Structures are given as C-alpha cells and as structure tokens.
mmCIF file of C-alpha atoms in Angstrom:
data_model
loop_
_atom_site.group_PDB
_atom_site.id
_atom_site.type_symbol
_atom_site.label_atom_id
_atom_site.label_comp_id
_atom_site.label_asym_id
_atom_site.label_seq_id
_atom_site.Cartn_x
_atom_site.Cartn_y
_atom_site.Cartn_z
ATOM 1 C CA ARG Y 1 -7.398 -15.223 -18.053
ATOM 2 C CA LEU Y 2 -5.402 -14.096 -14.987
ATOM 3 C CA GLU Y 3 -3.214 -11.773 -17.044
ATOM 4 C CA GLU Y 4 -6.297 -10.272 -18.707
ATOM 5 C CA ALA Y 5 -7.826 -9.683 -15.252
ATOM 6 C CA PHE Y 6 -4.680 -7.787 -14.242
ATOM 7 C CA HIS Y 7 -4.835 -5.741 -17.461
ATOM 8 C CA GLN Y 8 -8.429 -4.769 -16.644
ATOM 9 C CA LEU Y 9 -7.396 -3.822 -13.108
ATOM 10 C CA ILE Y 10 -4.499 -1.696 -14.400
ATOM 11 C CA HIS Y 11 -6.807 0.022 -16.891
ATOM 12 C CA ARG Y 12 -9.371 0.705 -14.135
ATOM 13 C CA HIS Y 13 -6.983 2.199 -11.546
ATOM 14 C CA GLU Y 14 -4.708 5.106 -12.469
ATOM 15 C CA SER Y 15 -2.443 4.366 -9.490
ATOM 16 C CA LEU Y 16 -1.431 1.119 -11.232
ATOM 17 C CA ARG Y 17 -0.345 3.167 -14.259
ATOM 18 C CA THR Y 18 1.503 5.757 -12.202
ATOM 19 C CA GLY Y 19 5.198 6.554 -12.075
ATOM 20 C CA PHE Y 20 7.077 9.367 -10.387
ATOM 21 C CA LYS Y 21 9.721 11.609 -11.931
ATOM 22 C CA VAL Y 22 11.698 14.505 -10.525
ATOM 23 C CA ILE Y 23 11.043 17.541 -12.709
ATOM 24 C CA HIS Y 24 12.848 20.803 -11.870
ATOM 25 C CA GLY Y 25 13.748 19.382 -8.462
ATOM 26 C CA GLU Y 26 10.133 18.468 -7.604
ATOM 27 C CA PRO Y 27 8.672 14.939 -7.573
ATOM 28 C CA LYS Y 28 5.744 14.689 -9.985
ATOM 29 C CA GLN Y 29 3.162 11.964 -10.422
ATOM 30 C CA ILE Y 30 2.753 10.812 -14.005
ATOM 31 C CA VAL Y 31 -0.261 8.709 -14.972
ATOM 32 C CA TYR Y 32 0.469 6.820 -18.171
ATOM 33 C CA PRO Y 33 -2.358 5.899 -20.555
ATOM 34 C CA LYS Y 34 -0.814 2.423 -21.037
ATOM 35 C CA VAL Y 35 1.931 0.451 -19.323
ATOM 36 C CA ASN Y 36 3.798 -2.711 -20.186
ATOM 37 C CA PHE Y 37 2.679 -5.501 -17.916
ATOM 38 C CA GLY Y 38 3.078 -9.231 -17.941
ATOM 39 C CA ILE Y 39 2.944 -12.023 -15.416
ATOM 40 C CA GLU Y 40 6.268 -13.754 -14.897
ATOM 41 C CA LEU Y 41 5.649 -17.497 -15.057
ATOM 42 C CA ILE Y 42 8.164 -19.895 -13.502
ATOM 43 C CA GLU Y 43 8.221 -23.516 -12.433
ATOM 44 C CA SER Y 44 9.507 -24.497 -9.036
ATOM 45 C CA THR Y 45 9.448 -27.155 -6.366
ATOM 46 C CA GLU Y 46 8.165 -26.947 -2.804
ATOM 47 C CA VAL Y 47 11.783 -27.027 -1.594
ATOM 48 C CA GLU Y 48 12.731 -23.950 -3.687
ATOM 49 C CA ILE Y 49 9.604 -21.897 -2.994
ATOM 50 C CA GLU Y 50 11.015 -19.795 -0.129
ATOM 51 C CA ASP Y 51 14.043 -18.795 -2.244
ATOM 52 C CA ARG Y 52 11.762 -17.944 -5.185
ATOM 53 C CA ILE Y 53 9.668 -15.671 -2.968
ATOM 54 C CA GLU Y 54 12.759 -13.940 -1.524
ATOM 55 C CA GLN Y 55 14.140 -13.323 -5.031
ATOM 56 C CA PHE Y 56 10.808 -11.855 -6.127
ATOM 57 C CA VAL Y 57 10.706 -8.981 -3.638
ATOM 58 C CA ARG Y 58 13.122 -6.235 -4.697
ATOM 59 C CA SER Y 59 13.175 -2.470 -5.042
ATOM 60 C CA PHE Y 60 11.208 -0.569 -7.662
ATOM 61 C CA ASP Y 61 12.289 2.173 -10.050
ATOM 62 C CA LEU Y 62 9.685 4.840 -9.168
ATOM 63 C CA GLY Y 63 9.905 6.315 -12.659
ATOM 64 C CA GLN Y 64 8.921 3.059 -14.323
ATOM 65 C CA ALA Y 65 5.206 2.220 -14.180
ATOM 66 C CA PRO Y 66 3.604 -0.026 -13.195
ATOM 67 C CA LEU Y 67 4.968 -0.058 -9.659
ATOM 68 C CA MET Y 68 3.692 -3.590 -9.393
ATOM 69 C CA ARG Y 69 5.048 -6.961 -10.370
ATOM 70 C CA VAL Y 70 3.348 -10.340 -10.510
ATOM 71 C CA ARG Y 71 4.831 -13.816 -10.582
ATOM 72 C CA LEU Y 72 2.973 -17.111 -10.919
ATOM 73 C CA ILE Y 73 4.924 -20.090 -9.636
ATOM 74 C CA GLU Y 74 3.809 -23.467 -10.914
ATOM 75 C CA LEU Y 75 4.642 -26.035 -8.270
ATOM 76 C CA GLN Y 76 2.743 -29.022 -9.571
ATOM 77 C CA GLN Y 77 -0.404 -29.751 -11.525
ATOM 78 C CA GLU Y 78 -3.350 -27.923 -9.892
ATOM 79 C CA ARG Y 79 -1.085 -26.101 -7.382
ATOM 80 C CA ASP Y 80 0.312 -22.648 -8.079
ATOM 81 C CA VAL Y 81 1.516 -19.719 -5.969
ATOM 82 C CA LEU Y 82 0.633 -16.184 -7.026
ATOM 83 C CA LEU Y 83 2.972 -13.419 -5.859
ATOM 84 C CA VAL Y 84 1.926 -9.779 -6.159
ATOM 85 C CA ASP Y 85 4.319 -7.014 -5.123
ATOM 86 C CA LEU Y 86 2.989 -3.439 -5.063
ATOM 87 C CA HIS Y 87 5.016 -0.412 -4.034
ATOM 88 C CA HIS Y 88 3.438 1.233 -0.991
ATOM 89 C CA ILE Y 89 3.377 4.577 -2.836
ATOM 90 C CA ILE Y 90 0.514 3.303 -5.022
ATOM 91 C CA ALA Y 91 -1.458 1.150 -2.583
ATOM 92 C CA ASP Y 92 -1.994 0.765 1.145
ATOM 93 C CA GLY Y 93 -3.489 -2.199 3.012
ATOM 94 C CA LEU Y 94 -7.083 -1.193 2.374
ATOM 95 C CA SER Y 95 -6.336 -0.528 -1.298
ATOM 96 C CA VAL Y 96 -4.692 -3.931 -1.702
ATOM 97 C CA HIS Y 97 -7.817 -5.599 -0.325
ATOM 98 C CA LEU Y 98 -9.970 -3.678 -2.831
ATOM 99 C CA LEU Y 99 -7.594 -4.453 -5.707
ATOM 100 C CA MET Y 100 -7.555 -8.173 -4.936
ATOM 101 C CA THR Y 101 -11.360 -8.221 -4.666
ATOM 102 C CA GLU Y 102 -11.680 -6.535 -8.055
ATOM 103 C CA LEU Y 103 -9.011 -8.794 -9.552
ATOM 104 C CA SER Y 104 -11.070 -11.777 -8.446
ATOM 105 C CA GLN Y 105 -14.197 -10.264 -9.989
ATOM 106 C CA PHE Y 106 -12.416 -9.618 -13.302
ATOM 107 C CA TYR Y 107 -10.997 -13.161 -13.230
ATOM 108 C CA LYS Y 108 -14.541 -14.515 -12.881
ATOM 109 C CA GLY Y 109 -15.573 -12.468 -15.923
ATOM 110 C CA GLU Y 110 -17.660 -9.945 -13.987
ATOM 111 C CA GLU Y 111 -18.076 -6.392 -15.222
ATOM 112 C CA LEU Y 112 -17.542 -3.531 -12.792
ATOM 113 C CA SER Y 113 -19.156 -0.128 -13.010
ATOM 114 C CA PRO Y 114 -16.734 2.687 -13.907
ATOM 115 C CA LEU Y 115 -15.000 4.526 -11.079
ATOM 116 C CA ARG Y 116 -16.321 8.016 -10.369
ATOM 117 C CA ILE Y 117 -13.068 9.237 -8.850
ATOM 118 C CA GLN Y 118 -9.455 8.123 -8.801
ATOM 119 C CA TYR Y 119 -6.982 8.338 -5.949
ATOM 120 C CA LYS Y 120 -5.427 11.513 -7.336
ATOM 121 C CA ASP Y 121 -8.862 13.182 -7.117
ATOM 122 C CA TYR Y 122 -9.024 12.311 -3.426
ATOM 123 C CA ALA Y 123 -5.456 13.533 -2.852
ATOM 124 C CA GLU Y 124 -6.285 16.824 -4.567
ATOM 125 C CA TRP Y 125 -9.420 17.247 -2.406
ATOM 126 C CA GLN Y 126 -7.398 16.460 0.720
ATOM 127 C CA GLN Y 127 -4.790 19.094 -0.191
ATOM 128 C CA MET Y 128 -7.555 21.676 -0.650
ATOM 129 C CA GLN Y 129 -8.919 20.744 2.794
ATOM 130 C CA LEU Y 130 -5.494 21.182 4.395
ATOM 131 C CA HIS Y 131 -5.351 24.791 3.168
ATOM 132 C CA SER Y 132 -8.973 25.644 3.964
ATOM 133 C CA GLU Y 133 -10.156 28.229 6.472
ATOM 134 C CA ARG Y 134 -11.731 25.446 8.542
ATOM 135 C CA MET Y 135 -8.392 23.663 8.886
ATOM 136 C CA LYS Y 136 -6.650 26.921 9.845
ATOM 137 C CA LYS Y 137 -9.208 27.408 12.652
ATOM 138 C CA GLN Y 138 -8.622 23.849 13.885
ATOM 139 C CA GLU Y 139 -4.871 24.317 13.804
ATOM 140 C CA LYS Y 140 -5.158 27.584 15.757
ATOM 141 C CA TYR Y 141 -7.381 25.881 18.343
ATOM 142 C CA TRP Y 142 -4.945 23.012 18.974
ATOM 143 C CA LEU Y 143 -1.920 25.298 19.042
ATOM 144 C CA THR Y 144 -3.720 27.291 21.750
ATOM 145 C CA VAL Y 145 -4.713 24.172 23.716
ATOM 146 C CA PHE Y 146 -1.164 22.860 23.673
ATOM 147 C CA GLY Y 147 0.516 26.286 23.672
ATOM 148 C CA GLU Y 148 1.786 25.999 27.226
ATOM 149 C CA SER Y 149 2.829 22.504 28.198
ATOM 150 C CA ILE Y 150 1.240 19.306 27.100
ATOM 151 C CA PRO Y 151 -0.572 17.742 30.079
ATOM 152 C CA LEU Y 152 0.737 14.430 31.351
ATOM 153 C CA LEU Y 153 -1.534 11.596 30.327
ATOM 154 C CA ASP Y 154 -2.110 9.760 33.575
ATOM 155 C CA LEU Y 155 -3.383 6.330 32.606
ATOM 156 C CA PRO Y 156 -3.958 3.704 35.286
ATOM 157 C CA THR Y 157 -1.115 1.204 35.448
ATOM 158 C CA ASP Y 158 -0.279 -1.835 37.496
ATOM 159 C CA TYR Y 159 2.773 -0.137 39.030
ATOM 160 C CA GLU Y 160 3.751 3.221 40.521
ATOM 161 C CA ARG Y 161 4.798 5.884 38.049
ATOM 162 C CA PRO Y 162 8.459 6.824 38.649
ATOM 163 C CA GLU Y 163 9.142 10.376 39.846
ATOM 164 C CA THR Y 164 11.517 10.992 36.956
ATOM 165 C CA LEU Y 165 10.147 9.893 33.605
ATOM 166 C CA SER Y 166 12.461 8.042 31.282
ATOM 167 C CA TYR Y 167 11.690 7.160 27.720
ATOM 168 C CA ALA Y 168 14.488 4.608 27.532
ATOM 169 C CA GLY Y 169 13.361 1.307 26.076
ATOM 170 C CA ASP Y 170 14.674 -2.193 26.400
ATOM 171 C CA VAL Y 171 14.773 -5.436 24.459
ATOM 172 C CA LEU Y 172 13.207 -8.564 25.858
ATOM 173 C CA ASP Y 173 14.046 -11.847 24.171
ATOM 174 C CA ILE Y 174 11.607 -14.699 24.663
ATOM 175 C CA VAL Y 175 12.079 -18.243 23.408
ATOM 176 C CA VAL Y 176 8.905 -20.269 22.939
ATOM 177 C CA GLN Y 177 9.418 -24.009 23.008
ATOM 178 C CA GLU Y 178 7.506 -26.249 20.656
ATOM 179 C CA ASP Y 179 5.407 -28.970 22.296
#
C-alpha cells in the first residue's frame, strides 16, 4: 500500500519524474512519463539504525529520475522507520511538507483532485515576470536608490559601534553539561 501511494505521488507530480541532462552545453529539465521506482526494504536492529540511515543518504545522478529514494527499515514487529531522500533540485521544505501530506492521503486511500499547474508552469511564469517591463522598472528604481553608496543600517545595539567596521567573524565553542 505504501509503495502504491508513492507511485500515485510520482504520477501526480512531474518534479518526481524529472531528470536533468546537459544538451549542447546547457542543462535541460526532462520530465519522463514513467520512472522506475521501488521502496528498498531492509531489516535492522535499533543498534544498527544510525549506520543504516548514514548509508542511505548519498549523492544522486541528476540524469536519472526519480531524484528520490525511499527505504523502509523493519526494526521489529509493529515498528518501522521510513527514510525518504529527495534531491533539493526537485523539492524544497514547503514542497516536502505538501508531498508528505499527499502521500499520507494516498496511503489512506483518498482521491485527490488533479493538479491545475505543475512546478515547471510556475517556473516558466516566474521567468516571464523577470523579463517583464514591470520588473525592468523595479530594477531601474533600485539601481537609482542604491546608485551612490548604500546607507549604513544603524540598528540599536547593546554596545557602541566601532569607528572602523570589520566584518571579521569568530568561533565561539560552548559546552553544555548534562544534568
């Protein structure tokens, strides 16, 4: 049932069927109609679980969709650990939340209404906006505002601002003792 829920999710979202290839020196997004997907099922113990998780996370081949892998670790009867690794090129934090919500709905047997737009539709719209007359006006405005020197942001602090600004950082190590 879990694997079928993932298949429904992959069918629903083009980003989960997307790979990237370099064609004539340019990266191109390729949305495949179908991809090979399966959940890797392994047995483990509580002692080995950390090693199993570390072994699971590894790099992706961007040309090979799906850019997602799933592992189900059976620890004991009625206790499993589900690992889902998605490449950040196909999903951000908000997307992952949406995907996991929909996965749960598919797992419960719910039907979802079809998507009106896919991520690539949004990306295309955003690219059109970036080259619009409106965006050119905004860019011109901000280049004029910051054409001279950028004003110093003078936020209130709990100490005097030094006369000569330095952007040098430092490392502060703190050890917290357990009670």
